[in-house]
Coordinates of C-alpha atoms in Angstrom, one line a residue:
M646 CA 9.2 11.0 34.8
F647 CA 9.8 7.9 32.9
L648 CA 12.5 8.0 30.3
W649 CA 13.8 5.4 27.8
K650 CA 17.5 4.7 28.0
P651 CA 20.0 3.1 25.6
P652 CA 21.0 0.3 27.8
C653 CA 22.6 1.5 31.1
W654 CA 22.6 -2.1 32.3
H655 CA 23.3 -1.5 36.1
G656 CA 21.7 1.0 38.4
A657 CA 19.7 4.1 37.6
A658 CA 20.9 4.9 34.1
V659 CA 18.9 6.1 31.0
A660 CA 19.4 8.3 28.0
H661 CA 18.2 11.8 27.4
P662 CA 14.7 11.9 25.9
Q663 CA 14.9 13.1 22.3
S664 CA 12.0 15.3 21.2
P665 CA 10.7 13.9 17.9
Q666 CA 10.4 16.6 15.2
T667 CA 7.8 14.8 13.1
P668 CA 4.5 12.9 13.9
K669 CA 6.1 9.7 12.5
M670 CA 9.1 10.0 14.8
R671 CA 6.9 10.8 17.7
L672 CA 4.8 7.8 17.0
L673 CA 7.9 5.6 16.7
A674 CA 9.3 6.9 20.0
R675 CA 6.0 6.2 21.8
L676 CA 5.9 2.7 20.4
L677 CA 9.4 1.9 21.6
C678 CA 8.6 3.3 25.0
I679 CA 5.6 1.0 25.3
V680 CA 7.5 -2.1 24.2
T681 CA 10.6 -1.5 26.4
Q682 CA 8.9 0.1 29.4
A683 CA 8.9 -2.9 31.6
A684 CA 12.7 -3.6 31.3
W685 CA 14.3 -0.3 30.3
T686 CA 12.6 2.5 32.2
V687 CA 13.9 4.0 35.4
N688 CA 13.7 7.4 37.1
A689 CA 17.0 8.9 35.9
N690 CA 19.0 11.4 33.9
V691 CA 22.0 11.2 31.6
E692 CA 25.0 13.2 30.3
K693 CA 27.6 12.1 27.8
T694 CA 30.7 13.0 25.8
I695 CA 31.8 11.5 22.4
F696 CA 35.5 11.2 21.4
L697 CA 38.0 9.4 19.1
A698 CA 40.6 7.2 20.7
P699 CA 44.1 8.8 20.4
S700 CA 47.3 7.2 19.2
P701 CA 48.9 4.7 21.6
V702 CA 51.5 5.9 24.0
T703 CA 54.1 4.1 26.1
L704 CA 53.0 4.5 29.8
D705 CA 56.5 4.5 31.1
D706 CA 57.3 7.6 29.0
A707 CA 54.6 9.7 30.7
R708 CA 55.8 11.7 33.7
P709 CA 54.8 11.5 36.5
G710 CA 54.0 7.8 36.1
L711 CA 50.5 6.5 35.9
D712 CA 51.2 4.1 38.8
D713 CA 51.2 7.1 41.1
V714 CA 47.7 8.3 40.0
H715 CA 45.0 6.6 42.1
V716 CA 42.0 6.8 39.8
R717 CA 39.5 4.3 38.8
V718 CA 39.5 2.8 35.3
L719 CA 37.1 2.2 32.4
S720 CA 38.1 -0.1 29.6
P721 CA 36.4 -2.2 26.8
S722 CA 36.6 -5.2 29.2
H723 CA 35.1 -3.2 32.1
T724 CA 32.6 -0.8 30.5
I725 CA 30.5 0.0 33.6
L726 CA 31.6 1.7 36.8
S727 CA 29.1 2.2 39.6
T728 CA 30.3 4.7 42.2
H729 CA 29.4 7.8 44.3
I730 CA 30.4 11.2 43.1
P731 CA 30.9 14.0 45.7
V732 CA 29.1 17.2 44.7
R733 CA 29.0 20.8 45.9
F734 CA 26.9 23.8 45.1
P735 CA 28.5 26.2 42.5
T736 CA 30.6 29.0 44.0
H737 CA 32.6 31.8 42.5
A738 CA 35.8 29.7 43.0
L739 CA 34.2 26.5 41.8
P740 CA 31.5 27.4 39.2
R741 CA 31.1 23.8 38.1
G742 CA 31.3 22.2 41.6
L743 CA 33.8 19.4 42.5
E744 CA 36.1 17.6 40.0
S745 CA 36.6 13.8 39.7
W746 CA 39.1 12.0 37.5
Y747 CA 39.0 8.6 35.8
L748 CA 41.2 6.8 33.3
L749 CA 40.0 5.4 29.9
R750 CA 42.5 2.7 28.8
G751 CA 42.6 -0.2 26.3
L752 CA 41.1 1.9 23.6
A753 CA 41.3 1.1 19.8
Q754 CA 43.1 3.9 17.9
G755 CA 40.7 5.9 15.7
Q756 CA 37.6 4.3 17.0
R757 CA 34.7 6.5 18.3
Y758 CA 33.6 6.0 21.9
E759 CA 30.9 7.5 24.1
V760 CA 31.1 7.9 27.9
R761 CA 27.8 8.3 29.6
I762 CA 27.1 9.2 33.2
C763 CA 23.6 8.2 34.5
W764 CA 22.2 9.3 37.8
P765 CA 18.8 9.3 39.6
A766 CA 16.4 12.1 38.9
T767 CA 15.8 12.3 42.7
Q768 CA 19.3 13.8 43.1
P769 CA 19.3 16.9 40.8
T770 CA 22.9 17.4 39.7
D771 CA 24.7 19.1 36.8
F772 CA 27.5 17.2 35.2
W773 CA 30.3 18.2 32.7
L774 CA 32.5 15.6 31.1
D775 CA 35.8 16.3 29.4
T776 CA 38.5 13.9 27.9
H777 CA 42.2 14.8 27.8
K778 CA 45.3 13.1 26.4
V779 CA 47.8 11.8 29.0
T780 CA 50.5 14.1 27.7
D781 CA 48.2 17.1 27.8
V782 CA 47.3 16.5 31.4
F783 CA 50.9 16.1 32.5
D784 CA 52.0 19.2 30.5
T785 CA 49.2 21.5 31.8
P786 CA 49.7 22.8 35.3
D787 CA 46.0 23.3 36.0
L788 CA 45.1 19.8 34.9
I789 CA 47.9 18.1 36.7
A790 CA 47.2 20.0 39.9
S791 CA 43.5 19.1 39.8
L792 CA 44.4 15.4 39.1
D793 CA 46.9 15.4 42.0
Q794 CA 44.4 17.0 44.4
Y795 CA 41.8 14.3 43.5
S796 CA 44.3 11.5 43.9
K797 CA 45.2 12.8 47.4
Q798 CA 41.6 13.0 48.4
R799 CA 41.0 9.4 47.4
Q800 CA 44.0 8.3 49.4
A801 CA 42.9 10.4 52.4
H802 CA 39.4 8.9 52.4
Q803 CA 40.8 5.4 51.9
L804 CA 38.7 4.7 48.8
D805 CA 38.8 1.3 47.3
S806 CA 41.8 1.2 45.0
R807 CA 41.4 -2.4 43.7
Q808 CA 40.1 -0.9 40.4
S809 CA 43.0 1.5 40.1
I810 CA 45.6 1.0 37.3
Q811 CA 47.0 -2.5 37.7
Q812 CA 49.1 -2.5 34.5
A813 CA 50.9 0.8 34.9
G814 CA 54.3 -0.8 34.5
S815 CA 53.5 -2.3 31.1
T816 CA 55.8 -1.1 28.4
A817 CA 53.4 -1.9 25.5
P818 CA 52.0 1.2 23.8
E819 CA 48.4 1.8 24.7
S820 CA 45.6 4.3 23.7
V821 CA 44.8 6.1 27.0
L822 CA 42.7 9.1 27.9
F823 CA 41.9 10.9 31.1
L824 CA 38.2 11.7 31.9
R825 CA 37.6 14.8 34.0
L826 CA 34.1 15.0 35.6
H827 CA 32.6 18.2 37.2
A828 CA 29.6 17.7 39.5
A829 CA 27.5 20.6 40.9
A830 CA 24.4 20.2 43.0
S831 CA 21.3 21.7 41.3
Y832 CA 18.5 21.9 43.8
Y833 CA 17.2 24.0 46.7
S834 CA 16.0 22.8 50.1
T835 CA 14.9 24.4 53.4
N836 CA 17.1 21.9 55.2
R837 CA 20.2 23.9 56.0
T838 CA 22.3 20.8 56.6
L839 CA 21.4 19.4 53.2
M840 CA 22.3 22.7 51.5
D841 CA 25.7 22.9 53.3
Y842 CA 26.6 19.3 52.9
P843 CA 25.0 17.8 49.8
P844 CA 25.2 14.0 49.8
P845 CA 27.2 12.1 47.1
V846 CA 25.3 11.2 44.0
D847 CA 24.9 7.5 42.9
V848 CA 26.0 7.3 39.3
D849 CA 26.9 4.8 36.6
L850 CA 29.8 5.6 34.3
I851 CA 29.6 3.7 31.0
L852 CA 32.1 3.4 28.2
D853 CA 30.3 2.5 25.0
P854 CA 32.2 1.9 21.7
F855 CA 30.6 2.8 18.4
L856 CA 29.9 0.2 15.7
L857 CA 31.6 1.3 12.5
N858 CA 31.9 4.7 14.2
V859 CA 28.2 5.3 13.4
F860 CA 26.1 4.5 16.5
P861 CA 26.8 3.1 20.0
Q862 CA 27.2 -0.6 20.4
S863 CA 24.6 -0.7 23.1
L864 CA 22.0 0.4 20.5
G865 CA 22.7 -2.6 18.4
P866 CA 19.8 -4.7 19.8
V867 CA 17.5 -1.8 19.4
A868 CA 18.5 -1.3 15.8
I869 CA 18.0 -5.0 15.0
Y870 CA 14.6 -4.8 16.7
I871 CA 13.5 -1.8 14.7
T872 CA 14.7 -3.4 11.5
V873 CA 12.8 -6.6 12.2
V874 CA 9.7 -4.7 13.0
A875 CA 10.0 -2.6 9.9
V876 CA 10.5 -5.6 7.6
A877 CA 7.6 -7.5 9.2
A878 CA 5.4 -4.4 9.0
W879 CA 6.2 -4.0 5.3
F880 CA 5.0 -7.6 4.4
L881 CA 2.2 -7.6 7.0
S882 CA 0.8 -4.3 5.7
G883 CA 0.3 -5.7 2.2
Y884 CA -1.6 -8.7 3.7
I885 CA -3.7 -6.4 5.8
Y886 CA -4.4 -4.1 2.9
R887 CA -5.6 -7.0 0.7
W888 CA -7.8 -8.3 3.5
L889 CA -9.3 -4.9 4.2
L890 CA -9.9 -4.4 0.4
Q891 CA -11.6 -7.7 0.1
H892 CA -13.7 -7.1 3.2
A893 CA -14.8 -3.6 1.9
T894 CA -15.6 -5.1 -1.5
M895 CA -17.8 -7.8 0.0
S896 CA -19.5 -5.3 2.2
A897 CA -20.3 -3.1 -0.8
A898 CA -21.6 -6.0 -2.7
A899 CA -23.8 -7.1 0.1
D900 CA -25.3 -3.6 0.4
A901 CA -25.8 -3.1 -3.4
P902 CA -29.3 -3.8 -4.9
P903 CA -29.6 -7.1 -6.8
P904 CA -28.8 -6.9 -10.5
P905 CA -31.8 -6.8 -12.9
P906 CA -32.9 -10.1 -14.4
P907 CA -31.5 -10.9 -17.8
P908 CA -33.8 -10.1 -20.8
P909 CA -35.9 -12.9 -22.1
P910 CA -34.7 -14.8 -25.1
P911 CA -36.2 -13.7 -28.5
P912 CA -39.2 -15.7 -29.6
P913 CA -38.6 -18.5 -32.0
P914 CA -39.5 -17.9 -35.6
P915 CA -42.9 -19.0 -36.7
P916 CA -43.1 -22.6 -38.0
G917 CA -43.3 -23.0 -41.7
P918 CA -42.9 -25.6 -44.4
A919 CA -39.5 -27.2 -44.6
P920 CA -37.2 -25.7 -47.3
N921 CA -37.6 -27.3 -50.7
G922 CA -34.2 -26.4 -52.1
N923 CA -35.5 -23.0 -53.3
P924 CA -32.7 -20.3 -53.0
F925 CA -35.3 -17.8 -51.9
D926 CA -36.0 -19.8 -48.7
D927 CA -32.8 -18.4 -47.1
I928 CA -33.6 -14.8 -47.9
P929 CA -35.1 -12.7 -45.1
A930 CA -38.5 -11.1 -45.6
E931 CA -37.0 -7.6 -45.7
L932 CA -34.8 -8.5 -48.6
L933 CA -37.7 -10.1 -50.5
L934 CA -39.7 -6.9 -50.2
I935 CA -36.7 -5.0 -51.7
I936 CA -36.6 -7.5 -54.6
F937 CA -40.3 -7.0 -55.3
G938 CA -39.6 -3.3 -55.6
Y939 CA -37.3 -3.9 -58.6
V940 CA -39.1 -6.7 -60.4
G941 CA -41.5 -4.6 -62.3
T942 CA -45.3 -4.7 -62.8
N943 CA -45.4 -7.4 -65.4
N944 CA -43.2 -10.0 -63.5
L945 CA -44.4 -9.2 -60.0
M946 CA -47.3 -11.7 -60.0
N947 CA -45.2 -14.4 -61.6
L948 CA -42.5 -14.1 -58.9
A949 CA -45.0 -14.0 -56.1
L950 CA -46.6 -17.3 -57.4
A951 CA -43.2 -18.9 -58.0
I952 CA -42.0 -18.4 -54.4
Y953 CA -45.4 -18.5 -52.8
P954 CA -44.3 -21.1 -50.0
T955 CA -41.5 -18.7 -49.0
L956 CA -43.9 -15.8 -48.8
E957 CA -46.4 -17.8 -46.8
R958 CA -43.6 -18.9 -44.4
H959 CA -42.8 -15.2 -43.7
N960 CA -46.5 -14.3 -43.4
L961 CA -46.3 -12.1 -46.5
S962 CA -49.1 -13.6 -48.5
P963 CA -52.7 -14.8 -47.8
K964 CA -53.5 -18.5 -47.6
L965 CA -53.9 -20.1 -51.0
T966 CA -57.4 -21.7 -50.8
P967 CA -59.1 -23.7 -53.5
A968 CA -61.4 -20.9 -54.2
T969 CA -58.6 -18.4 -54.7
L970 CA -56.8 -20.9 -57.0
A971 CA -59.9 -21.4 -59.1
H972 CA -60.4 -17.7 -59.3
I973 CA -56.8 -17.1 -60.5
L974 CA -57.1 -19.9 -63.1
R975 CA -60.4 -18.7 -64.3
L976 CA -59.1 -15.2 -64.8
T977 CA -55.9 -16.2 -66.5
G978 CA -57.6 -18.6 -69.0
R979 CA -59.7 -15.8 -70.5
P980 CA -58.8 -12.7 -72.4
I981 CA -58.6 -9.5 -70.4
N982 CA -62.1 -8.1 -69.9
L983 CA -62.2 -5.2 -67.6
S984 CA -66.0 -5.1 -67.8
L985 CA -66.1 -7.9 -65.2
Y986 CA -65.0 -5.4 -62.6
P987 CA -66.9 -2.6 -61.1
A988 CA -66.6 0.7 -63.0
P989 CA -64.3 2.4 -60.4
V990 CA -61.9 -0.6 -60.4
A991 CA -61.9 -0.9 -64.2
C992 CA -61.2 2.8 -64.7
M993 CA -58.2 3.0 -62.3
P994 CA -54.9 2.7 -64.0
A995 CA -52.3 0.2 -62.8
E996 CA -50.0 3.1 -61.6
L997 CA -52.7 4.2 -59.2
W998 CA -53.2 0.7 -57.9
L999 CA -49.4 0.5 -57.3
Y1000 CA -49.6 3.8 -55.4
V1001 CA -52.5 2.3 -53.2
A1002 CA -50.4 -0.8 -52.6
H1003 CA -47.6 1.4 -51.3
Y1004 CA -49.6 2.0 -48.1
L1005 CA -50.7 -1.7 -47.6
E1006 CA -49.1 -4.5 -45.7
P1007 CA -47.2 -7.1 -47.7
A1008 CA -49.9 -9.7 -47.3
D1009 CA -52.6 -7.2 -48.4
I1010 CA -50.5 -6.2 -51.4
L1011 CA -50.4 -9.9 -52.6
S1012 CA -54.2 -10.2 -51.9
L1013 CA -54.7 -7.1 -54.1
M1014 CA -52.6 -8.7 -56.9
F1015 CA -54.5 -12.0 -56.7
S1016 CA -57.8 -10.1 -57.0
L1017 CA -56.7 -7.8 -59.8
G1018 CA -54.1 -10.0 -61.4
I1019 CA -55.6 -9.6 -64.8
V1020 CA -54.9 -5.9 -64.6
F1021 CA -51.2 -6.2 -63.5
G1022 CA -49.8 -9.3 -65.2
K1023 CA -49.7 -11.5 -68.2
A1024 CA -51.3 -14.8 -68.6
L1025 CA -49.9 -17.6 -66.4
T1026 CA -47.6 -20.2 -68.0
T1027 CA -48.3 -23.9 -67.9
Q1028 CA -45.5 -24.4 -65.3
T1029 CA -47.0 -21.8 -63.1
R1030 CA -50.5 -23.4 -63.3
D1031 CA -49.0 -26.8 -62.3
R1032 CA -47.1 -25.2 -59.4
L1033 CA -50.3 -23.6 -58.1
K1034 CA -52.2 -26.9 -58.2
V1035 CA -49.4 -28.5 -56.1
W1036 CA -49.4 -25.7 -53.6
S1037 CA -53.2 -25.8 -53.4
R1038 CA -53.2 -29.5 -52.5
R1039 CA -50.5 -28.9 -49.8
S1040 CA -52.6 -26.1 -48.3
R1041 CA -55.7 -28.3 -48.3
K1042 CA -53.8 -31.1 -46.5
K1043 CA -52.5 -28.7 -43.9
G1044 CA -56.0 -27.3 -43.4

């Protein structure tokens, strides 16, 4: 299976797959696997241990001396060690298989470190990693016996000792730890020889210091990459949201029916004579009708004749023809004689005519007044007669 690893830079080395607990973590893990698959995916497994570097010790004070221990070394300057680990199937005497010893030196006191062992998945093996102080190893019979046995085995097999301790004689205090590694074969085969003599396992041992004692230094590039992607996604998501919103708005506008046409403008008022400085010319027709209601019967005819052009402009009065003018003048120049009217007209009181006029249009009301003016009003004054003559001439010119 393909697994993503925090950088095991040489050989078949990867990290344990961590099972995401939420959909968001699962999505992020898959994204990282896709992005880094070409460079950082191999067929492998991993085991690790995390520890704090102890206080420095003087190597000469440790007995027996470290110069007599032929083990390979991991240090901040040599963080990766590729080697072959002998393995054996678990037995009652060796429940964790064979032991191997290594030295961790050059550590910074109080700093957190991680030691990982990475091996191919094609060689199923169980590993256990333990770290021990130098003084604890030399003071514990079981540990010093195991270390001595491993050292003799290395010398007997003439393993490469060029990476053994080269500065054992240094008197400067140094933070040092021993790493004990158990390896047990974890497979089954029908090949009897393979079961009796399991082959050594190719491994990478990696010493990884922690940054600020928080996370391994090898994960620094990954953390920077995730931070850059998150910041870029934050700003890019706003741009994408605005673009999608604009696109959705345009699509909705394209599918919507066209708006109704605007209403037509109101018709212009009917043309009429130009204002002559009369204050009644600026009064609307509705207000004129209200004024007529409060004038009274005796003054109603005089007011209608005084503002006749205004009434005509509002279409509230009939046209003043010469015949109508002559009729008005003839009636007003004689005393009131109701015998000139038909009997029904002469017998009707003025109040009844006003009640009838209540159901007529404004123009018909004035026509009724002109016809029965002798019944409703007083005689016209000289000024009113002159004004009627002038309006009659104007109406004749317009006609």
